[in-house]
mmCIF file of C-alpha atoms in Angstrom:
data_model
loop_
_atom_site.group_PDB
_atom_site.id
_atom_site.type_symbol
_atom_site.label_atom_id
_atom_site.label_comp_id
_atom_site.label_asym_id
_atom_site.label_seq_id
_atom_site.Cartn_x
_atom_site.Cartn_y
_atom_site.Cartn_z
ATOM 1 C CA UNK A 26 60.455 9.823 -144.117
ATOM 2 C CA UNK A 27 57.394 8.591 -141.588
ATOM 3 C CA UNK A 28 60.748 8.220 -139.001
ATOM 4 C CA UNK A 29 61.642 12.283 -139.428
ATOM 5 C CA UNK A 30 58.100 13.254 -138.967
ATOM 6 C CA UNK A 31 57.039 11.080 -135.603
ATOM 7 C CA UNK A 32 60.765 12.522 -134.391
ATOM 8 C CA UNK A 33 59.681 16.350 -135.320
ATOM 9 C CA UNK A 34 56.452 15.652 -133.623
ATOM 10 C CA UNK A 35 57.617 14.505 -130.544
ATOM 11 C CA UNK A 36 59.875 17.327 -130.291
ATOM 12 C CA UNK A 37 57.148 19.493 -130.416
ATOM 13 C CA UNK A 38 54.959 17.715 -128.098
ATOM 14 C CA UNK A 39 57.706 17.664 -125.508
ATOM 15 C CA UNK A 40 58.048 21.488 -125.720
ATOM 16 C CA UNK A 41 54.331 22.836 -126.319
ATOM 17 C CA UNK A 42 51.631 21.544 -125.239
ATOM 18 C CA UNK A 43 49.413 19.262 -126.473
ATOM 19 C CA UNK A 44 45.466 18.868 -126.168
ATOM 20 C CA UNK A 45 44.195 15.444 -127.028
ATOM 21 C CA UNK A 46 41.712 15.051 -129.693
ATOM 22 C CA UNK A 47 38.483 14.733 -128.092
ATOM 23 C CA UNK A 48 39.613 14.663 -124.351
ATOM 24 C CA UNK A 49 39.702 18.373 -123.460
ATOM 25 C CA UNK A 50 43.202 17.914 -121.534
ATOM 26 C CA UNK A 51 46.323 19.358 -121.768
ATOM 27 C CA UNK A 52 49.632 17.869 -121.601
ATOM 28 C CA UNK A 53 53.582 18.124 -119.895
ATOM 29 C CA UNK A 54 55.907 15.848 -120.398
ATOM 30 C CA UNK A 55 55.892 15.409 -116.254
ATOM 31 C CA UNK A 56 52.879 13.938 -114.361
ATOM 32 C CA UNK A 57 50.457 16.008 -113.191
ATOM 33 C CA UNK A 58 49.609 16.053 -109.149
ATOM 34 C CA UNK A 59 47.011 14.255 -107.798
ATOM 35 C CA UNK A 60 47.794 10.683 -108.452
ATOM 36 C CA UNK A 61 47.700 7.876 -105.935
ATOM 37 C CA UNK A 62 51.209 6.915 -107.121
ATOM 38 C CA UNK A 63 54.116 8.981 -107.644
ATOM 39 C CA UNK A 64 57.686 8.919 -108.767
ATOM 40 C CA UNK A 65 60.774 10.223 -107.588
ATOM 41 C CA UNK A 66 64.766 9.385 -107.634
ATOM 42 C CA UNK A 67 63.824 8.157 -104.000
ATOM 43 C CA UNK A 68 61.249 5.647 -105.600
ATOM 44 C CA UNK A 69 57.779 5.528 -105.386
ATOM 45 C CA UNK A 70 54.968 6.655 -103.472
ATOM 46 C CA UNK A 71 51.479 5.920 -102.821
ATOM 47 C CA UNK A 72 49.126 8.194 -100.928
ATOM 48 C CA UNK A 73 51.564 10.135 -100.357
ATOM 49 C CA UNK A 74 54.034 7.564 -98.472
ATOM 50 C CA UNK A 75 57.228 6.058 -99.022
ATOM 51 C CA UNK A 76 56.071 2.578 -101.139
ATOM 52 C CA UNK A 77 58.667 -0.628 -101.882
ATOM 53 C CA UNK A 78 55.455 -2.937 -104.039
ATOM 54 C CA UNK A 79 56.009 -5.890 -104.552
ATOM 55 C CA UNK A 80 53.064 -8.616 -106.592
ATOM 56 C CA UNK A 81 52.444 -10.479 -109.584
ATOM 57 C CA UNK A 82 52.215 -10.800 -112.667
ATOM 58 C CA UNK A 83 49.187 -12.202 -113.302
ATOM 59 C CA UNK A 84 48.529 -11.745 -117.233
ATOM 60 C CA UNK A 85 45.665 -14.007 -117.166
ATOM 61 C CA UNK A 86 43.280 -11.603 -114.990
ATOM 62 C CA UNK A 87 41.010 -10.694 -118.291
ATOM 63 C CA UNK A 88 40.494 -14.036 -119.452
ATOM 64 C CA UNK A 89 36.993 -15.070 -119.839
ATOM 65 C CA UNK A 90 36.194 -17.595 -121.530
ATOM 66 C CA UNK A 91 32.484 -17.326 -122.116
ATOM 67 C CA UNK A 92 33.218 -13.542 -123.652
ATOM 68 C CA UNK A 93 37.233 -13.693 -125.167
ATOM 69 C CA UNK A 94 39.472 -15.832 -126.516
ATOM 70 C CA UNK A 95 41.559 -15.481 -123.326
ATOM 71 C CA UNK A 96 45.152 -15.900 -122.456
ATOM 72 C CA UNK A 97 45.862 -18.567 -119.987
ATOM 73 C CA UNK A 98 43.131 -20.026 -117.251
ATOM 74 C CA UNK A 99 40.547 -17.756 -115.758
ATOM 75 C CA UNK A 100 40.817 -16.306 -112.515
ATOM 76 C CA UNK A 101 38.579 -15.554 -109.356
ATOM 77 C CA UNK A 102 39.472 -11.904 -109.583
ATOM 78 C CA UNK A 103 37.900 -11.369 -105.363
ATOM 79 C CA UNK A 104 39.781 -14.592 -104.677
ATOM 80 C CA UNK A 105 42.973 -13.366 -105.970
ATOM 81 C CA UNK A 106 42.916 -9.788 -104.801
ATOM 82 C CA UNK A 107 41.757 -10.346 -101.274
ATOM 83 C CA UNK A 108 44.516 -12.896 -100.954
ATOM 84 C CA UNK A 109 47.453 -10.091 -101.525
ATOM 85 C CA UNK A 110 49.183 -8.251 -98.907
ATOM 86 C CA UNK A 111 47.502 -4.872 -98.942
ATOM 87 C CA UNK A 112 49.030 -2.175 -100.986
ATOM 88 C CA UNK A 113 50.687 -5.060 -103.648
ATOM 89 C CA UNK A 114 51.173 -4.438 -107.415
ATOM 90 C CA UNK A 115 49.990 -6.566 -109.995
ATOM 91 C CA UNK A 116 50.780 -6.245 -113.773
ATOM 92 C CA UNK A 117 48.673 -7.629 -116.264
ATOM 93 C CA UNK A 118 47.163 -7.924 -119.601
ATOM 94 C CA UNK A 119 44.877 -5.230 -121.375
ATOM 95 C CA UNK A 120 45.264 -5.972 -124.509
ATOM 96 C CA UNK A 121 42.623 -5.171 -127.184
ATOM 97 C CA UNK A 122 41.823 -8.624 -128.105
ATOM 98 C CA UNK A 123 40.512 -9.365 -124.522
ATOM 99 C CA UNK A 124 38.639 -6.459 -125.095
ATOM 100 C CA UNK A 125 37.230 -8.030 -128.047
ATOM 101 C CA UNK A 126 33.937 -10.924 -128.153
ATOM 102 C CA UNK A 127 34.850 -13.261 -129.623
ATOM 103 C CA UNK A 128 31.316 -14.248 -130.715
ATOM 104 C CA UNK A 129 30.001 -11.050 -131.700
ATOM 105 C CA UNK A 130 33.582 -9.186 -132.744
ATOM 106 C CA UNK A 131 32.789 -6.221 -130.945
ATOM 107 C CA UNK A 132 34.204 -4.008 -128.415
ATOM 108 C CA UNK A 133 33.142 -6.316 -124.823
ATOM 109 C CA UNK A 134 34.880 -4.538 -121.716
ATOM 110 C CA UNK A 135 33.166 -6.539 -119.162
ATOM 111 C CA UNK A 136 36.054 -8.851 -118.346
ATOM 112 C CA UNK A 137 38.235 -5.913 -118.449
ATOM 113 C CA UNK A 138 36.003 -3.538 -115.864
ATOM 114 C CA UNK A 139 35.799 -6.724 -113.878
ATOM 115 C CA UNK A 140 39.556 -6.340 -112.736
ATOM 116 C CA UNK A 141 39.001 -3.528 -111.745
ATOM 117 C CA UNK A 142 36.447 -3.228 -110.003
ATOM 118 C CA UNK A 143 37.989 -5.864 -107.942
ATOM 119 C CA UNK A 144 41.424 -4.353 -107.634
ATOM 120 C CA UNK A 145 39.451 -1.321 -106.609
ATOM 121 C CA UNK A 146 36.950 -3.269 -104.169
ATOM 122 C CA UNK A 147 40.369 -4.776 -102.460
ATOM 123 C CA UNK A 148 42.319 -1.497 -102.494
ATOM 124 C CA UNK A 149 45.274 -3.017 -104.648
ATOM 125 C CA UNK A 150 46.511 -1.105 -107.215
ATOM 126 C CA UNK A 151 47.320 -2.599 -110.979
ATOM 127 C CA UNK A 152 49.714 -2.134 -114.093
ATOM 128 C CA UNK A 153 47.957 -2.362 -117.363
ATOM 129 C CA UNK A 154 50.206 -3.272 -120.389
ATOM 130 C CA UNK A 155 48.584 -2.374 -123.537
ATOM 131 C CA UNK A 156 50.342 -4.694 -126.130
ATOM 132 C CA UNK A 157 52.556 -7.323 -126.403
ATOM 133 C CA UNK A 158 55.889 -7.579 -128.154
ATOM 134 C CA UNK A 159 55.537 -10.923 -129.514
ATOM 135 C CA UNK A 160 52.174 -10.612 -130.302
ATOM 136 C CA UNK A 161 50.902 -13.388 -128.197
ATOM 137 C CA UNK A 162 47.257 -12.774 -126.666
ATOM 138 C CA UNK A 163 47.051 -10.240 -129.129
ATOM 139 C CA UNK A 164 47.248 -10.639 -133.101
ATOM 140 C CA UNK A 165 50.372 -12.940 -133.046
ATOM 141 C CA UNK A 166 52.276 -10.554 -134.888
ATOM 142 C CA UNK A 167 56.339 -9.611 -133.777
ATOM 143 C CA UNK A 168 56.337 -6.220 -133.375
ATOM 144 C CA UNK A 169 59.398 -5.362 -135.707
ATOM 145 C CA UNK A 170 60.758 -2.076 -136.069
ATOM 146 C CA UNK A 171 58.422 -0.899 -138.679
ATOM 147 C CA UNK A 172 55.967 -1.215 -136.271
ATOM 148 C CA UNK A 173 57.742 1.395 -133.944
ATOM 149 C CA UNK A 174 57.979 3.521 -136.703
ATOM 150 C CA UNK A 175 54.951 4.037 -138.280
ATOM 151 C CA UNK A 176 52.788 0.521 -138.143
ATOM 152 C CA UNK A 177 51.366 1.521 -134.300
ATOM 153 C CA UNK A 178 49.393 4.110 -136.254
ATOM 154 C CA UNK A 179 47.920 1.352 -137.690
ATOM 155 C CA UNK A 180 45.278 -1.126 -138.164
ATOM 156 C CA UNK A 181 47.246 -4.859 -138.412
ATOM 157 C CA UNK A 182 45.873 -6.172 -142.059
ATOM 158 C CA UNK A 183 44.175 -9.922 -141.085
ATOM 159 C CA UNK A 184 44.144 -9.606 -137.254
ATOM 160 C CA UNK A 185 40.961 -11.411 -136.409
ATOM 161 C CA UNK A 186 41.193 -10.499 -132.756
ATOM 162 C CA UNK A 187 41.797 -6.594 -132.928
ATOM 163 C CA UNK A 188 39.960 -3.859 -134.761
ATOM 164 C CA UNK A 189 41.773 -1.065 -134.239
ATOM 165 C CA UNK A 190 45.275 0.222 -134.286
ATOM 166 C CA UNK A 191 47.690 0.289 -131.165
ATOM 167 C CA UNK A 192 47.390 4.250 -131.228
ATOM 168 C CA UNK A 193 43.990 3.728 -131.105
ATOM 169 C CA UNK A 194 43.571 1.303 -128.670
ATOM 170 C CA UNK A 195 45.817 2.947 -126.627
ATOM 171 C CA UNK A 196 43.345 6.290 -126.703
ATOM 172 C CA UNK A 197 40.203 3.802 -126.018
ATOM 173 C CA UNK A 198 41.819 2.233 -123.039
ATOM 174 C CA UNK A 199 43.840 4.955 -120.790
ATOM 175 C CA UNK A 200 39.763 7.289 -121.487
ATOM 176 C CA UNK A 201 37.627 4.143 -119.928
ATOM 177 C CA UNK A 202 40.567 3.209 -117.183
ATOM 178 C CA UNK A 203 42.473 7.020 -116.447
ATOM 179 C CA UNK A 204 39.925 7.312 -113.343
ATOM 180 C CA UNK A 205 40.531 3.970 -111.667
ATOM 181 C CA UNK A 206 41.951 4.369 -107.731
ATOM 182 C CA UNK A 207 44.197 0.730 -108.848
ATOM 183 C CA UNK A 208 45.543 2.420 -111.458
ATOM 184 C CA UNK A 209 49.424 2.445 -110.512
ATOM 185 C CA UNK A 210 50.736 3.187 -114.086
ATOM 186 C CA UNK A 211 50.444 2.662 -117.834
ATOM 187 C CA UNK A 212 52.787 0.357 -120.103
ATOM 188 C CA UNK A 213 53.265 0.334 -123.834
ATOM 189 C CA UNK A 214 54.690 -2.293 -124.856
ATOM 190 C CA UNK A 215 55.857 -5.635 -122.558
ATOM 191 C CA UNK A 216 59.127 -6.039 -123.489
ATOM 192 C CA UNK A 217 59.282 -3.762 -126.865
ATOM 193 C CA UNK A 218 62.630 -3.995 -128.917
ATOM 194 C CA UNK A 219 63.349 -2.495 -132.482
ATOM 195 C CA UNK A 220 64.867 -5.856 -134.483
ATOM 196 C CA UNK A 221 64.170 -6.309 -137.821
ATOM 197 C CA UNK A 222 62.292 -8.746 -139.368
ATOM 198 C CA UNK A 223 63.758 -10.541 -142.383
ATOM 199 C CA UNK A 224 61.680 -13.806 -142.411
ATOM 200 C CA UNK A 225 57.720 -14.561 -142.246
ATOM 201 C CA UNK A 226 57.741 -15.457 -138.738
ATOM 202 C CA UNK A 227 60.320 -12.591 -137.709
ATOM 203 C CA UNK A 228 61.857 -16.099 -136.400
ATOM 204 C CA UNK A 229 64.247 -14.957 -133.338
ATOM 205 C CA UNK A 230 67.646 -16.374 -134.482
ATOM 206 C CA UNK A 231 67.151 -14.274 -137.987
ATOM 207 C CA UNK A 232 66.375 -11.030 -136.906
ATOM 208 C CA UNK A 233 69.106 -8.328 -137.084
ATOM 209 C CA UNK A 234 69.466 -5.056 -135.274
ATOM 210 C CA UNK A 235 69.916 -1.863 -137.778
ATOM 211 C CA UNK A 236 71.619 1.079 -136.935
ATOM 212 C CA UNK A 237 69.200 4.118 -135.282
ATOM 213 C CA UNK A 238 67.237 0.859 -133.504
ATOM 214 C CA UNK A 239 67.600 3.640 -130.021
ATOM 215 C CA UNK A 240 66.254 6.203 -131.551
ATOM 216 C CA UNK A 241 63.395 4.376 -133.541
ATOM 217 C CA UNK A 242 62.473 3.510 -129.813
ATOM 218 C CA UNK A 243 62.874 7.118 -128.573
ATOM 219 C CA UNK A 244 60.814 8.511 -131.060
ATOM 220 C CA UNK A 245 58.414 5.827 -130.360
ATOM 221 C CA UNK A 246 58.241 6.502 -126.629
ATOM 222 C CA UNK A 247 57.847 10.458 -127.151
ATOM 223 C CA UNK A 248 55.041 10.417 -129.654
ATOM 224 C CA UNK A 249 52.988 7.676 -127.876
ATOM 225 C CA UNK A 250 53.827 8.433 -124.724
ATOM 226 C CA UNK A 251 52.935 12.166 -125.316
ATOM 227 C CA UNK A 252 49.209 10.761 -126.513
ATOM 228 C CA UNK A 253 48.777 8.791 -122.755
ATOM 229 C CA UNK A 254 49.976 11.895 -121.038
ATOM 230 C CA UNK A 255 48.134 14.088 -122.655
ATOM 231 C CA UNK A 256 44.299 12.001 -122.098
ATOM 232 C CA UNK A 257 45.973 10.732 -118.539
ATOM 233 C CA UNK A 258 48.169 14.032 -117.509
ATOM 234 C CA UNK A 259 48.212 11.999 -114.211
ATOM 235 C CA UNK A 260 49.172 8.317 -114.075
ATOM 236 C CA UNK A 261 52.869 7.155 -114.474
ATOM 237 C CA UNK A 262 54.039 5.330 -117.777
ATOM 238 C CA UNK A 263 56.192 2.758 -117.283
ATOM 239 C CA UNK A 264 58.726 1.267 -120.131
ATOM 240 C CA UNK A 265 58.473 -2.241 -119.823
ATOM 241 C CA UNK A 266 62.243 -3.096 -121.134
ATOM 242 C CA UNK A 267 63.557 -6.657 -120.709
ATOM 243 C CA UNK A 268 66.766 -4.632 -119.787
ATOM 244 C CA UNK A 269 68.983 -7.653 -120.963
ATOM 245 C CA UNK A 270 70.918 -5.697 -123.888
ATOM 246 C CA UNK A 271 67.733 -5.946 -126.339
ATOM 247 C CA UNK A 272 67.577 -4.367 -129.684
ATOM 248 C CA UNK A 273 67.161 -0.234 -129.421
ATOM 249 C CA UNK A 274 68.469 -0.773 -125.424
ATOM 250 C CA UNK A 275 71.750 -2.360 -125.440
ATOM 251 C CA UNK A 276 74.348 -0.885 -123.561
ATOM 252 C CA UNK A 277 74.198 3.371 -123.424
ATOM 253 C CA UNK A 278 71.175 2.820 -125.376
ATOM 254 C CA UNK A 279 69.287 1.988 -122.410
ATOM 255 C CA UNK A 280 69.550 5.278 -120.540
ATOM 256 C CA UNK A 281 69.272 7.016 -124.069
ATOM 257 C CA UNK A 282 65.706 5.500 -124.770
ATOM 258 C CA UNK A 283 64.524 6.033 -120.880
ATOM 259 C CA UNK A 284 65.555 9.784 -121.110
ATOM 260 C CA UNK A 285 62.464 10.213 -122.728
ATOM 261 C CA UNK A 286 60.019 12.790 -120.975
ATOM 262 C CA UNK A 287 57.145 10.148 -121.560
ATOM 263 C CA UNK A 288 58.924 7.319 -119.685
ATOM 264 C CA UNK A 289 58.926 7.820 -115.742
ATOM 265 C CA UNK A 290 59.657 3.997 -114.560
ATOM 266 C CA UNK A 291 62.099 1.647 -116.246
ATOM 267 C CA UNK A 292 61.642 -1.686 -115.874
ATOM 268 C CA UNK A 293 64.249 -5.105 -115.504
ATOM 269 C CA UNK A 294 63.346 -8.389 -116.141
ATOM 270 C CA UNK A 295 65.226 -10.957 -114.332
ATOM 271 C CA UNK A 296 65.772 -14.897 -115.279
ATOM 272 C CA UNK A 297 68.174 -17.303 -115.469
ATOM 273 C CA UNK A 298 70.422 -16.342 -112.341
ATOM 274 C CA UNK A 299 68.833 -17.994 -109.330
ATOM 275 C CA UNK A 300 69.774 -16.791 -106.259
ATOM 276 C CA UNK A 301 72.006 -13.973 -107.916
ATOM 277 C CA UNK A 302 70.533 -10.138 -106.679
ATOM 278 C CA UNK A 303 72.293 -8.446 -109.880
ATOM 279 C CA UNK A 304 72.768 -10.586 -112.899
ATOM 280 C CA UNK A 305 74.168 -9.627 -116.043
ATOM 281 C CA UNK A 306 77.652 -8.555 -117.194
ATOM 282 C CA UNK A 307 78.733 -4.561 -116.904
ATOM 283 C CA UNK A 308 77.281 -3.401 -120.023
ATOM 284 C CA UNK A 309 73.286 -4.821 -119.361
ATOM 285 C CA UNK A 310 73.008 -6.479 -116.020
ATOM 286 C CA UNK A 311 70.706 -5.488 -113.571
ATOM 287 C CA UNK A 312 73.755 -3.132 -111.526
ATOM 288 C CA UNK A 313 74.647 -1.094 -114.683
ATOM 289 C CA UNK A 314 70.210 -0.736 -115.710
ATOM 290 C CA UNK A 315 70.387 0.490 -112.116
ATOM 291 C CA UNK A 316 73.358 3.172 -112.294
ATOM 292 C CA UNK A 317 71.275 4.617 -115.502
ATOM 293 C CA UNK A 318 67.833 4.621 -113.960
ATOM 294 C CA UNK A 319 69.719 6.756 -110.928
ATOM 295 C CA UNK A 320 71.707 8.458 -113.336
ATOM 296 C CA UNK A 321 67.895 9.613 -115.126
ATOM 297 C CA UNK A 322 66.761 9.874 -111.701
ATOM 298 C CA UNK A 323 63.874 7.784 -112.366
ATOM 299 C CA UNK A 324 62.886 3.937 -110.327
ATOM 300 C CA UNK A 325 63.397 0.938 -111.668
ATOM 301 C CA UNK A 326 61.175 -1.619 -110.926
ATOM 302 C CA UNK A 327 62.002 -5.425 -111.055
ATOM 303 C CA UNK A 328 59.322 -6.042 -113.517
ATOM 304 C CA UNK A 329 59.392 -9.620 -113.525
ATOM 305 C CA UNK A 330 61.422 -12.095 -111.224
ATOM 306 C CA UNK A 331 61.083 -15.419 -112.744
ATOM 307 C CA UNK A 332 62.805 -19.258 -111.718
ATOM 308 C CA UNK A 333 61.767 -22.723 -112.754
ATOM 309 C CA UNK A 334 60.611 -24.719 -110.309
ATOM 310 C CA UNK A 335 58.204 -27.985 -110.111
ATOM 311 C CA UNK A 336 59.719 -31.237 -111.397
ATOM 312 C CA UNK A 337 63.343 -29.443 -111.715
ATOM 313 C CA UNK A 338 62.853 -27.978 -108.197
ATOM 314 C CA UNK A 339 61.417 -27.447 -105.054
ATOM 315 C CA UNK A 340 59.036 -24.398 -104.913
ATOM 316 C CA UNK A 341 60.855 -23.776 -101.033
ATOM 317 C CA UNK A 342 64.179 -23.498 -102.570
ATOM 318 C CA UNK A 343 62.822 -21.088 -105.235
ATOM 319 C CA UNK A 344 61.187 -18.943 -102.872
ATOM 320 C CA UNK A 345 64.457 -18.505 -100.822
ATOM 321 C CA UNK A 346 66.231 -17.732 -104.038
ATOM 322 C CA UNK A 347 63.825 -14.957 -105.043
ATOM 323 C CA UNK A 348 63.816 -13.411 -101.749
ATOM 324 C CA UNK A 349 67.814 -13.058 -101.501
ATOM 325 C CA UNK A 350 67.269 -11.450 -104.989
ATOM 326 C CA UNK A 351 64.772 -9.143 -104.037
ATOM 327 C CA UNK A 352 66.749 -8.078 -100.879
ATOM 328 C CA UNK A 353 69.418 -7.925 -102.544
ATOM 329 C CA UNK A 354 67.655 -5.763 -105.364
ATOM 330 C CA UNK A 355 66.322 -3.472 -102.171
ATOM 331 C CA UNK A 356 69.790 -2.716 -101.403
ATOM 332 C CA UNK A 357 71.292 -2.303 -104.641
ATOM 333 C CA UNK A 358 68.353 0.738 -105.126
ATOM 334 C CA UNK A 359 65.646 -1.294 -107.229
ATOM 335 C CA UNK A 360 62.464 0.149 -106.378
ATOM 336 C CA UNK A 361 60.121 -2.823 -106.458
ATOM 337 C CA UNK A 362 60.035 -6.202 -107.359
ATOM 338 C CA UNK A 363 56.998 -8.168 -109.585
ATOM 339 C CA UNK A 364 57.091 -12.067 -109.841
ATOM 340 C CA UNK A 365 56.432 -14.553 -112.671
ATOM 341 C CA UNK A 366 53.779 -15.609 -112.805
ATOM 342 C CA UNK A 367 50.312 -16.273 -110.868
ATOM 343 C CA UNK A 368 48.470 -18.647 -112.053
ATOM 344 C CA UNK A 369 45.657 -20.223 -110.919
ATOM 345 C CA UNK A 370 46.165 -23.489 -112.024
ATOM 346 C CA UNK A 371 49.803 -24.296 -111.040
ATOM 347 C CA UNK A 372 51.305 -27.519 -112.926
ATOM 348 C CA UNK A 373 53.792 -29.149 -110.002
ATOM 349 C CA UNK A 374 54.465 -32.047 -112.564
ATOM 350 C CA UNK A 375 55.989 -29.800 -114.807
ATOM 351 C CA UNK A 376 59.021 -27.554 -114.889
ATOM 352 C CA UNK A 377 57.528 -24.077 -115.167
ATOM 353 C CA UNK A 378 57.569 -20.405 -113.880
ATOM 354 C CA UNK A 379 54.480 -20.862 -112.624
ATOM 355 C CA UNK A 380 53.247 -19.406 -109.060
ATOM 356 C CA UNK A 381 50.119 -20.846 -107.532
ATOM 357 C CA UNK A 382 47.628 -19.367 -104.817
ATOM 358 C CA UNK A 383 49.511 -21.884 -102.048
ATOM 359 C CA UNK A 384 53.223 -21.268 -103.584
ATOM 360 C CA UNK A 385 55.722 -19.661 -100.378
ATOM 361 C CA UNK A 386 56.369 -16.979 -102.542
ATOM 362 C CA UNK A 387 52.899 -15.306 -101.243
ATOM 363 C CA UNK A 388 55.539 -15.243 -98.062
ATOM 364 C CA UNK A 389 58.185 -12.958 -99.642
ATOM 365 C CA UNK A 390 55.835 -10.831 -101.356
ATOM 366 C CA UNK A 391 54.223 -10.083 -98.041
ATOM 367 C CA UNK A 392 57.780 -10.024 -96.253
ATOM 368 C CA UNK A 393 59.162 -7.181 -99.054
ATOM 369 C CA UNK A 394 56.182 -5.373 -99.659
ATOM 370 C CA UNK A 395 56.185 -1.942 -97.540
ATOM 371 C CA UNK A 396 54.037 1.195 -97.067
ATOM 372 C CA UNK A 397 54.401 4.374 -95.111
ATOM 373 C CA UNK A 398 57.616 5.807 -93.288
ATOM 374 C CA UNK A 399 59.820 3.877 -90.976
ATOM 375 C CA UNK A 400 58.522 0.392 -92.875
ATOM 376 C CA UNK A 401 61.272 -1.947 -94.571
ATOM 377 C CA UNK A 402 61.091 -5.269 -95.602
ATOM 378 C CA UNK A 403 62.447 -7.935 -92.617
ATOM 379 C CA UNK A 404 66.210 -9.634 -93.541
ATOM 380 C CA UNK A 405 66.440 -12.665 -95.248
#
């Protein structure tokens, strides 16, 4: 079976190591010195010293219009970066199909190289996430658990706005970005889960979770995070789990899954507890994700922080409900926090997660944010 031989793979690229087709380098399951940011059971560091990031996500970054089909409204990328506190993070987008023109159907990095070169120009440093697990942005397809299997090798029959497989695109991205000074650290997949499809539209309320989902993910994480290691040997990779008791990381599973030699950052997404530090029950809140990421000793970034606001509330009282989180999230050992979402077209008649270039949550992210030794974020 395609499962047995990605699993004997990856058990021999964790032990020996592996040169890269084409790129000349060799790979360990660990990072290599020299990067700008490091990890540690202590948490992060950048240049060296002691770094708490906190930033965006700002998906939207690589939109442009006039060369992809986008995802979301396009952004003044000096506007935006100057703006952050210095030494923020930002996650985003780099997904093949803003890679793609739209009008020729070619390979077009130029909205891609634009971020950064600005992240780079403003000294702020950037996670990349390769794919999506919905598919949106991308080819619209769910990413089911075939796809962990074998279906990242490759191409997506039909997929108008990608022309090559995730394995591929993967290798063309992390050679054109692995020398970027904003590069903070690589992600797979945003959000990936093993459920099964068993309708057309892999509809959420019909999908099912089959036994071996964890180790479907495992594998998954050790083969393809074994081919960024060994063209990056450098830059962190970063699994970008919801966290929330997902298919292939519920419970145990979690910790099982992030064990992986390929995975040095976990990730938490947090929504629908305002004002609550560490939601979730015992088995896959934020407090138990927290105890395995120590247990691993590996940080766990906040990923994404996200609460409605607009007509259903004021953007002041959502700003003082995030920053109890996050300093509550400090305490509790969370290594960094990421909020949903910038945009740069903020709808205030509407009830959205939406974070615009005036919202007071600019404020926390400055007042968590901290570089260098003897720095903490101020008391809420």
């Amino acid at each position: 079976m395609t499962v047995t031989r990605i699993t004997k793979l990856a058990a021999v690229i964790a032990t020996v190591a592996l040169t890269a087709l084409g790129g000349g380098f060799v790979s360990a399951a660990a990072p290599a010195p020299g990067a700008r940011v490091t990890a540690s059971a202590d948490g992060f560091a950048l240049d060296g010293q002691p770094w708490w990031p906190t930033g965006f996500n700002a998906y939207q970054l690589a939109t442009n219009w006039s060369v992809n089909w986008g995802c979301g409204a396009m952004v003044d990328l000096d506007s935006y970066f100057s703006a952050l506190p210095p030494h923020s993070l930002t996650r985003f987008n780099l997904f093949q199909a803003l890679a793609t023109n739209r009008f020729t159907g070619q390979l077009d990095f130029g909205p891609m190289d634009a971020v950064f070169a600005a992240a780079e120009a403003h000294d702020q440093m950037l996670i990349p996430v390769l794919a999506p697990q919905d598919g949106a942005c991308e080819d619209g397809v769910f990413k089911g658990r075939q796809w962990y299997v074998d279906g990242w090798t490759t191409m997506t029959p039909g997929a108008p706005r990608t022309l090559m497989s995730f394995q591929e695109w993967t290798r063309t991205a992390v050679d054109r970005f692995r020398g970027s000074p904003s590069l903070a650290a690589w992600e797979l997949v945003g959000e990936p889960e093993t459920s099964t499809c068993t309708d057309a539209d892999c509809s959420w309320w019909t999908r099912s979770c089959e036994p071996g989902a964890a180790q479907v993910l495992r594998d998954f994480f050790d083969a393809a995070g074994a081919e960024v290691r060994a063209r990056d040997p450098r830059t962190l990779i970063t699994a970008g789990f919801t966290g929330g008791g997902q298919c292939g990381t519920q419970g145990d599973e979690y910790q099982f899954v992030s064990a992986s030699p390929y995975v040095d950052v976990v990730q938490y997404h947090d929504y629908g507890a305002d004002g609550v530090p560490l939601p979730g029950d015992r088995w896959n809140g934020l407090g138990r994700r927290l105890e395995q990421a120590a247990a691993l000793g590996k940080p766990l970034l906040v990923g994404e922080i996200g609460e409605l606001a607009g007509s259903c509330a004021a953007i002041t009282d959502r700003a003082s409900h995030i920053g109890a989180k996050i300093q509550g999230q400090r305490d509790a050992g969370a290594a960094g926090a990421l909020l949903w979402a910038f945009v740069p077209d903020p709808r205030p008649a509407e009830c959205t997660y939406d974070i615009g270039p005036t919202d007071p949550l600019w404020g926390v992210v400055e007042q968590f944010g901290s570089w260098g030794s003897g720095t903490a974020p101020a008391a809420t």
